[in-house]
PDB file of N, CA and C in Angstrom:
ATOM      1  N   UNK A  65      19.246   1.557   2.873  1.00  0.00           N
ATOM      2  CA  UNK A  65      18.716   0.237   2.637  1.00  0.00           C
ATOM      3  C   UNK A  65      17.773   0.314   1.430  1.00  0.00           C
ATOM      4  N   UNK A  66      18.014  -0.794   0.563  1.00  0.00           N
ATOM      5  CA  UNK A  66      16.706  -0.458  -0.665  1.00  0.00           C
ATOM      6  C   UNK A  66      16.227  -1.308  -0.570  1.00  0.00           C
ATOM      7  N   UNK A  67      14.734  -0.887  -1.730  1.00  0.00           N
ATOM      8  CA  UNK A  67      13.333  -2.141  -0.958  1.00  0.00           C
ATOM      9  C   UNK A  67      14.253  -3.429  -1.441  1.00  0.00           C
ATOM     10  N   UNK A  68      14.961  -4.102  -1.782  1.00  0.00           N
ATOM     11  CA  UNK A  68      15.200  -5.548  -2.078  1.00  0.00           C
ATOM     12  C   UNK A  68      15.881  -5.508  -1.068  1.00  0.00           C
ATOM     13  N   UNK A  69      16.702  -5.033   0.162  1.00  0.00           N
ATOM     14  CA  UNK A  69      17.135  -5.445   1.256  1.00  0.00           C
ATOM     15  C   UNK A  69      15.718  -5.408   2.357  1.00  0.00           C
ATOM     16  N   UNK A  70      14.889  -4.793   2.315  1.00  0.00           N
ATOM     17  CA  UNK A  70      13.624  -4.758   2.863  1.00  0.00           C
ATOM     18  C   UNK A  70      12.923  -5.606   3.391  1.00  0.00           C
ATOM     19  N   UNK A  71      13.163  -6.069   4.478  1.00  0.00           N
ATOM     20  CA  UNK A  71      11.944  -7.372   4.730  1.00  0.00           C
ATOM     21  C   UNK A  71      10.217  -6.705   5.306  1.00  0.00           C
ATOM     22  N   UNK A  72       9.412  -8.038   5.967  1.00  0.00           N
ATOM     23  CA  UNK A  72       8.036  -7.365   6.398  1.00  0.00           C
ATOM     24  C   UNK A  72       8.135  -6.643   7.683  1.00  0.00           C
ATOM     25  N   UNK A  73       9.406  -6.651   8.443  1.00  0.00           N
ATOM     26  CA  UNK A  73       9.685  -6.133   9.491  1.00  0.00           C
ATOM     27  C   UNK A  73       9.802  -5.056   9.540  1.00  0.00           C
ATOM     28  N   UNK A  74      10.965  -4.474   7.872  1.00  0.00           N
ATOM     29  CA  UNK A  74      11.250  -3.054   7.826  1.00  0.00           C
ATOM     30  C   UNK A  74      10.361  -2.180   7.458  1.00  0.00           C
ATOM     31  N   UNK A  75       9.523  -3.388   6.913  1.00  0.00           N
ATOM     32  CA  UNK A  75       8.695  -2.364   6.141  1.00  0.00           C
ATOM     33  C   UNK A  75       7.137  -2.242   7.030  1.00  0.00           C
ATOM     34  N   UNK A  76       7.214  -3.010   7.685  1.00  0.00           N
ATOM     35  CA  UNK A  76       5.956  -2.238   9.404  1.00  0.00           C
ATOM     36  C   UNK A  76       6.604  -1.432   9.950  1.00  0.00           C
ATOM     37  N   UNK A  77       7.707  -1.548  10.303  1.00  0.00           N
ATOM     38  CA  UNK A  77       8.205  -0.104  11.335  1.00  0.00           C
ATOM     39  C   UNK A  77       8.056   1.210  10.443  1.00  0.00           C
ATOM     40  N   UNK A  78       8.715   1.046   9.264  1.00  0.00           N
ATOM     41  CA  UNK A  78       8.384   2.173   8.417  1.00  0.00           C
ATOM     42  C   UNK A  78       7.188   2.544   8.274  1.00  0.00           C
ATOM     43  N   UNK A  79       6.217   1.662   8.033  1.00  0.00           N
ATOM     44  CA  UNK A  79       4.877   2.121   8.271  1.00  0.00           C
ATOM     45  C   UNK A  79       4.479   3.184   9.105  1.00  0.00           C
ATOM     46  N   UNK A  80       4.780   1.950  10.867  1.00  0.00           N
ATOM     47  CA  UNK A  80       4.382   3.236  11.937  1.00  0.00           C
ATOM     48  C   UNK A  80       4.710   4.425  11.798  1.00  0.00           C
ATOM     49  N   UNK A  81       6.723   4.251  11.405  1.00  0.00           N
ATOM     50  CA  UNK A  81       6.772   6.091  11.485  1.00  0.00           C
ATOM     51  C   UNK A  81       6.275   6.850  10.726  1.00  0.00           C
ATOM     52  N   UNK A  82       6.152   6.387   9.768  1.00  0.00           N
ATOM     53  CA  UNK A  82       5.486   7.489   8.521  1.00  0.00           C
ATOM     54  C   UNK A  82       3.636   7.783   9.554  1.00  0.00           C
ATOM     55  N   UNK A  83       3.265   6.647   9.847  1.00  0.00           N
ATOM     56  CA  UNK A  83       2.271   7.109  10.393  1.00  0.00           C
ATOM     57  C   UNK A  83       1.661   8.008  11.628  1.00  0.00           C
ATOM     58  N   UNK A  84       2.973   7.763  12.791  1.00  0.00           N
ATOM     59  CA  UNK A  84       3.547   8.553  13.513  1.00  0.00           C
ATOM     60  C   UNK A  84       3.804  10.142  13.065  1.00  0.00           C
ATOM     61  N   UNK A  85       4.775  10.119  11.939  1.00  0.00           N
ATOM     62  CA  UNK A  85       4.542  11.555  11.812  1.00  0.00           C
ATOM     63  C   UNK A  85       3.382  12.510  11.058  1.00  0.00           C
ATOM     64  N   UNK A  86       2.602  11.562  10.258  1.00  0.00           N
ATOM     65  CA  UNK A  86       1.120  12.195   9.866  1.00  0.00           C
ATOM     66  C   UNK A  86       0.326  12.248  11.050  1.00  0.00           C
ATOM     67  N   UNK A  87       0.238  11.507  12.388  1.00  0.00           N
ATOM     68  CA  UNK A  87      -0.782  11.900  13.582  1.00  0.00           C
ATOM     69  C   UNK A  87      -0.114  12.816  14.058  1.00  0.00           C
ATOM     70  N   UNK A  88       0.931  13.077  14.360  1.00  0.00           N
ATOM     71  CA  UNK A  88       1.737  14.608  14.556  1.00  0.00           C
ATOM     72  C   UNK A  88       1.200  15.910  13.909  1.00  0.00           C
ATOM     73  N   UNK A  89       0.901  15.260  12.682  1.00  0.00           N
ATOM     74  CA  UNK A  89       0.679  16.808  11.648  1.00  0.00           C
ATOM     75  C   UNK A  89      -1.121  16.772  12.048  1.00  0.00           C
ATOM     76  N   UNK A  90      -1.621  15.660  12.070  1.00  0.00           N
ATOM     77  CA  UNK A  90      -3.031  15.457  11.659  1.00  0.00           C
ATOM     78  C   UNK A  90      -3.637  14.542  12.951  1.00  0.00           C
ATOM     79  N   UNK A  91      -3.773  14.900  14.177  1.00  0.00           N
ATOM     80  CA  UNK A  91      -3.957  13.745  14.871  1.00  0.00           C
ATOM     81  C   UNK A  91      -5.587  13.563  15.102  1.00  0.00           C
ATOM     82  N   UNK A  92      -6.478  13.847  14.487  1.00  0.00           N
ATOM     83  CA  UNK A  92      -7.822  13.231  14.666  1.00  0.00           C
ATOM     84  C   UNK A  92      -7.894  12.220  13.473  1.00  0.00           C
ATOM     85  N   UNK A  93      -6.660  11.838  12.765  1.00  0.00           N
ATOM     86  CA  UNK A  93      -6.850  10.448  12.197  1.00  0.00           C
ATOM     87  C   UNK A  93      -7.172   9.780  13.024  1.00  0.00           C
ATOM     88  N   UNK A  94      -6.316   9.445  13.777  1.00  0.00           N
ATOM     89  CA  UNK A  94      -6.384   8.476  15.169  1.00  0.00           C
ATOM     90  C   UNK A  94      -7.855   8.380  15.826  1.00  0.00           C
ATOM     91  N   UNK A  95      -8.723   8.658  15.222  1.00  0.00           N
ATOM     92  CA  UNK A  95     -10.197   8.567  15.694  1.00  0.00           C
ATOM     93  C   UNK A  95     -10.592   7.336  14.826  1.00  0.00           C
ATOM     94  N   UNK A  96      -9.769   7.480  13.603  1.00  0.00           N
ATOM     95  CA  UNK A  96     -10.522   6.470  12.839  1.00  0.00           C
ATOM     96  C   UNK A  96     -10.489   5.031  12.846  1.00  0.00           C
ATOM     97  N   UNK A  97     -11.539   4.362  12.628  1.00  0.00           N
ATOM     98  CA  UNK A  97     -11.230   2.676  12.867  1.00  0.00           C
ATOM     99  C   UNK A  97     -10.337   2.354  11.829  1.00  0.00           C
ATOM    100  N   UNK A  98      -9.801   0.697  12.084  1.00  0.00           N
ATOM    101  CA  UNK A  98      -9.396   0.738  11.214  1.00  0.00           C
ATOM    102  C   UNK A  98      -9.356   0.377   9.704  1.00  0.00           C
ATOM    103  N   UNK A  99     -10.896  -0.085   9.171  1.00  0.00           N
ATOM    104  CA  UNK A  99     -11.523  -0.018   8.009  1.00  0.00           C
ATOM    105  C   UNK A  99     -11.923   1.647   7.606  1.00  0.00           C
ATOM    106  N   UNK A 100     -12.402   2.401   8.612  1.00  0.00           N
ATOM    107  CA  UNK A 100     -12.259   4.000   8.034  1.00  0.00           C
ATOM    108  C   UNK A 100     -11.405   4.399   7.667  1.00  0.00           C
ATOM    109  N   UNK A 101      -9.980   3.784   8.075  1.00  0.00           N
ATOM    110  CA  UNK A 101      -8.567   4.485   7.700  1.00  0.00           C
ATOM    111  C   UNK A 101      -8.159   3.406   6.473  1.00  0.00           C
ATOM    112  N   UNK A 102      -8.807   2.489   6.211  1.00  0.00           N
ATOM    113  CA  UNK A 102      -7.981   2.592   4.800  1.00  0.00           C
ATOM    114  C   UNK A 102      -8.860   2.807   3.594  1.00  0.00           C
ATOM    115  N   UNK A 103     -10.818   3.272   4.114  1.00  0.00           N
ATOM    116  CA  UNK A 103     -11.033   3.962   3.251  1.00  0.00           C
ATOM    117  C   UNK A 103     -10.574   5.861   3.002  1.00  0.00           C
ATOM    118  N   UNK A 104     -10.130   5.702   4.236  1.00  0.00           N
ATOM    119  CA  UNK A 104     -10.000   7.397   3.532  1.00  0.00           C
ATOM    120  C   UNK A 104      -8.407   7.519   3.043  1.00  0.00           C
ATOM    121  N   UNK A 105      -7.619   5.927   3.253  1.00  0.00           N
ATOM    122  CA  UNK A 105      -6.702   6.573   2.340  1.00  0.00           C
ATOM    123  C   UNK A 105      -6.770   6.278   1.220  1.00  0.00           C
ATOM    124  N   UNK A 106      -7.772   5.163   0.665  1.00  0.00           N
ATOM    125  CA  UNK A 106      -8.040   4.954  -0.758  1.00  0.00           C
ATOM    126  C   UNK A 106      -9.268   6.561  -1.316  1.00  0.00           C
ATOM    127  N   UNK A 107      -9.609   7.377  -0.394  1.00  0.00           N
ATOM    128  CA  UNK A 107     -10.681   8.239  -0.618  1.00  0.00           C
ATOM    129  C   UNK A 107      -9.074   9.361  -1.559  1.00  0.00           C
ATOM    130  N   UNK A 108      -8.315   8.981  -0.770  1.00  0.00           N
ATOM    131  CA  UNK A 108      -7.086  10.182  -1.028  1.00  0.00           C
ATOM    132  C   UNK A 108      -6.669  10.094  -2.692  1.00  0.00           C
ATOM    133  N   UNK A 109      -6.937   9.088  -3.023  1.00  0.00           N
ATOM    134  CA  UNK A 109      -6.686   8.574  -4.517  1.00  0.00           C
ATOM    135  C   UNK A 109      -7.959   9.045  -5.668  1.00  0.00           C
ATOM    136  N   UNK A 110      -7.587   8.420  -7.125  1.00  0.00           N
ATOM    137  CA  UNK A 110      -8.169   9.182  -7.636  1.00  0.00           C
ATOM    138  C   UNK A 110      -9.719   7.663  -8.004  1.00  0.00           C
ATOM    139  N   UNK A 111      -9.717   7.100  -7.085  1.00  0.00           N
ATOM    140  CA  UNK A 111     -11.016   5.829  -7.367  1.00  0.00           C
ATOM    141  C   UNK A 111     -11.637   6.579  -7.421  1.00  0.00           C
ATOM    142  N   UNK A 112     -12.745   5.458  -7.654  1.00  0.00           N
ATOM    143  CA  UNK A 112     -14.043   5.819  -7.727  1.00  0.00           C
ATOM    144  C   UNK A 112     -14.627   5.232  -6.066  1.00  0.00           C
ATOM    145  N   UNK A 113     -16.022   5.560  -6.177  1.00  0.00           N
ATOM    146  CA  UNK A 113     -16.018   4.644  -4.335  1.00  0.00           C
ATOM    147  C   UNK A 113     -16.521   3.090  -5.149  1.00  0.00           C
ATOM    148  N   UNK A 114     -16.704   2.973  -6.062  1.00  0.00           N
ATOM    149  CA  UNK A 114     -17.205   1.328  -6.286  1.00  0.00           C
ATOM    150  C   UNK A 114     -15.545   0.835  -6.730  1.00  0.00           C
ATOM    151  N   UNK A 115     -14.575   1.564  -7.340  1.00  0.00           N
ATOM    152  CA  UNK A 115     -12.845   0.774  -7.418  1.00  0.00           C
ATOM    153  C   UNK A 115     -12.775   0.159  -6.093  1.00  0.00           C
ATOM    154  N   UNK A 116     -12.948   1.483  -5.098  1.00  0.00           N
ATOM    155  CA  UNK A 116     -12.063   1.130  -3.366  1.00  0.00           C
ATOM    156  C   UNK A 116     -13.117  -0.079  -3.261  1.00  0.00           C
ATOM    157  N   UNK A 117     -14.592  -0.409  -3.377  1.00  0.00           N
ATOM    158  CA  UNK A 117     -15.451  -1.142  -2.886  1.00  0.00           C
ATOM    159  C   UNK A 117     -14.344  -2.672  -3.272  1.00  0.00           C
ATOM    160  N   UNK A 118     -14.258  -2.562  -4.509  1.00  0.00           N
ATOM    161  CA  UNK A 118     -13.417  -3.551  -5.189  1.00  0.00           C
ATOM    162  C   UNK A 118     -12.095  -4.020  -4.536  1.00  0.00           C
ATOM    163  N   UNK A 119     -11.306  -2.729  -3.916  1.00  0.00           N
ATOM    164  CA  UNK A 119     -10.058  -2.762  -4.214  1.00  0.00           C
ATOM    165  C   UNK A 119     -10.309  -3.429  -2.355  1.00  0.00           C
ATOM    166  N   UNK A 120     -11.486  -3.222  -1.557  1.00  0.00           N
ATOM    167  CA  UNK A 120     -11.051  -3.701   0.200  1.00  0.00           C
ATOM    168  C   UNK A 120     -12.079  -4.765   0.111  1.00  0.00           C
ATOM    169  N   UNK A 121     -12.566  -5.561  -1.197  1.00  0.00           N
ATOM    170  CA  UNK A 121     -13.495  -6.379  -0.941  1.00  0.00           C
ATOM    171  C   UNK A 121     -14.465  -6.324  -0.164  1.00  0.00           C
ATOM    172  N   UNK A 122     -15.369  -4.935  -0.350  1.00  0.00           N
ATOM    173  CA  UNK A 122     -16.444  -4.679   0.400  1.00  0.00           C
ATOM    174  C   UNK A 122     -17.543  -4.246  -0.279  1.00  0.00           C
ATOM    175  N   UNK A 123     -18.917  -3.993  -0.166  1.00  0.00           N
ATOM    176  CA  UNK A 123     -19.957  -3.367  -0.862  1.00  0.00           C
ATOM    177  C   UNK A 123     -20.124  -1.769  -0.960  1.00  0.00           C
ATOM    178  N   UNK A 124     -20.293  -1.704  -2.098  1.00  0.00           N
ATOM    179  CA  UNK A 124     -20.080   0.222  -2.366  1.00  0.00           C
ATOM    180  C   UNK A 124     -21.235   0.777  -1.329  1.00  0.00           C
ATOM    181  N   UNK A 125     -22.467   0.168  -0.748  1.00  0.00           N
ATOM    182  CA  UNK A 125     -22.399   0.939   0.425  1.00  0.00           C
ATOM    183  C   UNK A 125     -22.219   0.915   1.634  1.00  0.00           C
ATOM    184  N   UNK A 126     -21.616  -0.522   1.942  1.00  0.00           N
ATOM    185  CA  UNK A 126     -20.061  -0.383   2.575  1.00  0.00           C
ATOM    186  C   UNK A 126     -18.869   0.517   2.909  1.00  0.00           C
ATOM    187  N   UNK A 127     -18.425   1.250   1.573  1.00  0.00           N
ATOM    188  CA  UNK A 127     -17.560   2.282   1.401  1.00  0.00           C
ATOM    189  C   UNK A 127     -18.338   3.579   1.713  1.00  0.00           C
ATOM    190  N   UNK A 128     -19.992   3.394   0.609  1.00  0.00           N
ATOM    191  CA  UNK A 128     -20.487   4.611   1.408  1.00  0.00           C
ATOM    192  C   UNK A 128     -20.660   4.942   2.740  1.00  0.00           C
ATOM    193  N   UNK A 129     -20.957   4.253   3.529  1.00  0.00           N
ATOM    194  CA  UNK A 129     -21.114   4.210   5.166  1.00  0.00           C
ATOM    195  C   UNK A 129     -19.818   4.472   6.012  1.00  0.00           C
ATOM    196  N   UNK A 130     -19.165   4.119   5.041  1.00  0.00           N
ATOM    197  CA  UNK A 130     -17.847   4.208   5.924  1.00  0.00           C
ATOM    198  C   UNK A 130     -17.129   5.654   5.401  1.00  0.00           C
ATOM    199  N   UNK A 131     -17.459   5.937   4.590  1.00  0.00           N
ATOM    200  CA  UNK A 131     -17.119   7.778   3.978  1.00  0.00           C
ATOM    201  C   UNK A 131     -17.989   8.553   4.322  1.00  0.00           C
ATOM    202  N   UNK A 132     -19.128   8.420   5.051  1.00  0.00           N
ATOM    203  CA  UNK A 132     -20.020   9.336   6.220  1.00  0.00           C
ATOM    204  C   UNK A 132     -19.435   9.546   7.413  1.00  0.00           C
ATOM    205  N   UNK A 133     -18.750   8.148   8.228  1.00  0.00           N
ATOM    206  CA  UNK A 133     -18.279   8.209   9.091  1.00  0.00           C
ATOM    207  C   UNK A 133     -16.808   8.577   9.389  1.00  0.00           C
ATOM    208  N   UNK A 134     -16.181   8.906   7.721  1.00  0.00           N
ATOM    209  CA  UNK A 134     -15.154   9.597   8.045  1.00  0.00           C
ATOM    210  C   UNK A 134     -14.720  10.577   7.409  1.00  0.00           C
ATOM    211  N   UNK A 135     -15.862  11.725   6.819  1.00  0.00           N
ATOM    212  CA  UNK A 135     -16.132  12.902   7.039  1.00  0.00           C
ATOM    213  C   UNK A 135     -16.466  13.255   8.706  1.00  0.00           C
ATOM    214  N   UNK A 136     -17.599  12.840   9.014  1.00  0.00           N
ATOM    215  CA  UNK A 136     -18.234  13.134  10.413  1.00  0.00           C
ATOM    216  C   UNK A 136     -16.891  13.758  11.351  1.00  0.00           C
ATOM    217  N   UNK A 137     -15.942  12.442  11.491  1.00  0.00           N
ATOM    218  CA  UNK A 137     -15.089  12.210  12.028  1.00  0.00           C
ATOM    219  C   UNK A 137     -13.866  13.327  11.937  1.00  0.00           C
ATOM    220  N   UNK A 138     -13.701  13.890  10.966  1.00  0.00           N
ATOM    221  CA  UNK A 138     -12.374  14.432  10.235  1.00  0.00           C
ATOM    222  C   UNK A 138     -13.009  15.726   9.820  1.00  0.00           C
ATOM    223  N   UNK A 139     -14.520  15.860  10.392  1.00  0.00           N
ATOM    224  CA  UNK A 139     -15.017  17.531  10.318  1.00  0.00           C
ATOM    225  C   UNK A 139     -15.099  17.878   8.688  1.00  0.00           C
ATOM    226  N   UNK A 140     -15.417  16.967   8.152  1.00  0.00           N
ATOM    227  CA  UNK A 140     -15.300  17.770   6.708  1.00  0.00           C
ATOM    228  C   UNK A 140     -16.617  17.099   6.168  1.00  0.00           C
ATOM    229  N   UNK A 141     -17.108  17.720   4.754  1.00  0.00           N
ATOM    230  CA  UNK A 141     -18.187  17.687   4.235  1.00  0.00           C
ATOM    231  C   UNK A 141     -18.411  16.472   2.646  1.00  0.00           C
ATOM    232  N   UNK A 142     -17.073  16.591   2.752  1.00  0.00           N
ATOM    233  CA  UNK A 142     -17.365  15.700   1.594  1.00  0.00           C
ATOM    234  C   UNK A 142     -15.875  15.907   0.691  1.00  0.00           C
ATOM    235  N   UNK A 143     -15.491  14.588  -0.110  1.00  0.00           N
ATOM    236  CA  UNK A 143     -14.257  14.174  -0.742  1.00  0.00           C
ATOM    237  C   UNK A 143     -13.485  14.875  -1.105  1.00  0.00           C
ATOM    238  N   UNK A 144     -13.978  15.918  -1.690  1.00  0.00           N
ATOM    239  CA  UNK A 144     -12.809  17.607  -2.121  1.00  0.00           C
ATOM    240  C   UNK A 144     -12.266  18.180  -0.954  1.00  0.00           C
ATOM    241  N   UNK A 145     -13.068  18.320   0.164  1.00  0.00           N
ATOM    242  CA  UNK A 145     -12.414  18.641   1.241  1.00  0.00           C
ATOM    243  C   UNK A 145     -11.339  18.018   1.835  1.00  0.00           C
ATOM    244  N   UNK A 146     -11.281  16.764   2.106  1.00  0.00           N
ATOM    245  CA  UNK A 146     -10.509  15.400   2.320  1.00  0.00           C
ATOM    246  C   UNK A 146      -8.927  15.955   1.599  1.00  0.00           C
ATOM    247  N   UNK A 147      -9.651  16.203   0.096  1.00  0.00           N
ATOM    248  CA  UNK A 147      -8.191  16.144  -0.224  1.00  0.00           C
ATOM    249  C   UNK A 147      -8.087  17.314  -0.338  1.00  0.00           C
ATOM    250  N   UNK A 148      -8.442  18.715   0.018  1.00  0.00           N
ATOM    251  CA  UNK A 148      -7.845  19.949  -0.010  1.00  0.00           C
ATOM    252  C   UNK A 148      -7.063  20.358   1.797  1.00  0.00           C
ATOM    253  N   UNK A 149      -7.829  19.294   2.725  1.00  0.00           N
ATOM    254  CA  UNK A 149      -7.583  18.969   3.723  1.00  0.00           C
ATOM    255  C   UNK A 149      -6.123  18.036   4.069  1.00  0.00           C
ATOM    256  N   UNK A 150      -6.191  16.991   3.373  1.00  0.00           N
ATOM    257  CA  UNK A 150      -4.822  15.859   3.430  1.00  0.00           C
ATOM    258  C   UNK A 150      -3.831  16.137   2.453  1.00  0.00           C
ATOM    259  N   UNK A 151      -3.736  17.300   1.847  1.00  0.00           N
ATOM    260  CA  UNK A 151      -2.901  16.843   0.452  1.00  0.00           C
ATOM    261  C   UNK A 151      -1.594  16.616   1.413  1.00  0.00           C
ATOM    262  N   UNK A 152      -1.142  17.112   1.900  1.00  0.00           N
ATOM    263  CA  UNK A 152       0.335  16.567   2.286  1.00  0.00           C
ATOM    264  C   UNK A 152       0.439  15.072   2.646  1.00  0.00           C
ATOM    265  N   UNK A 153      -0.599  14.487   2.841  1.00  0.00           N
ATOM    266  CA  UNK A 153      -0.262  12.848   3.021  1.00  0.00           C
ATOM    267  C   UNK A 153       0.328  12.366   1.879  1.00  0.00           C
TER     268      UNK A 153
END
């Protein structure tokens, strides 16, 4: 199927599984809310934390607060870890 046969249907289920099989590989994602989880997948990128502030319409320490709580969460110390930690996502 290619994305122009794709509707919003195919493309949520695809979601889950892809997400399904990263809590398989990685399952203390699943701790995270779900504003922590789409800063740490914008953390996975190469922003800045004031882009992501931009990019989820929130205040950069907004993003900061929410990248304390998901280090804390995910046992790691800070953004290099994240991604020496997630690169397979």
């Amino acid at each position: 199927m290619s994305d122009q046969d794709m509707n919003y249907f195919d493309y949520l289920n695809l979601a889950k599984q892809k997400y399904k099989i990263i809590l398989d590989k990685h399952p203390e994602i699943e701790g995270l809310s779900a504003r922590e989880l789409e800063v740490f997948e914008q953390l996975l990128s190469a922003k800045s934390l004031q882009e992501i502030a931009n990019e989820l319409f929130i205040t950069y320490s907004s993003v900061h607060f929410h990248c304390k709580n998901v280090y804390r969460k995910l046992g790691v110390a800070n953004r290099k870890e994240i991604l020496i930690k997630y690169k397979d996502i």
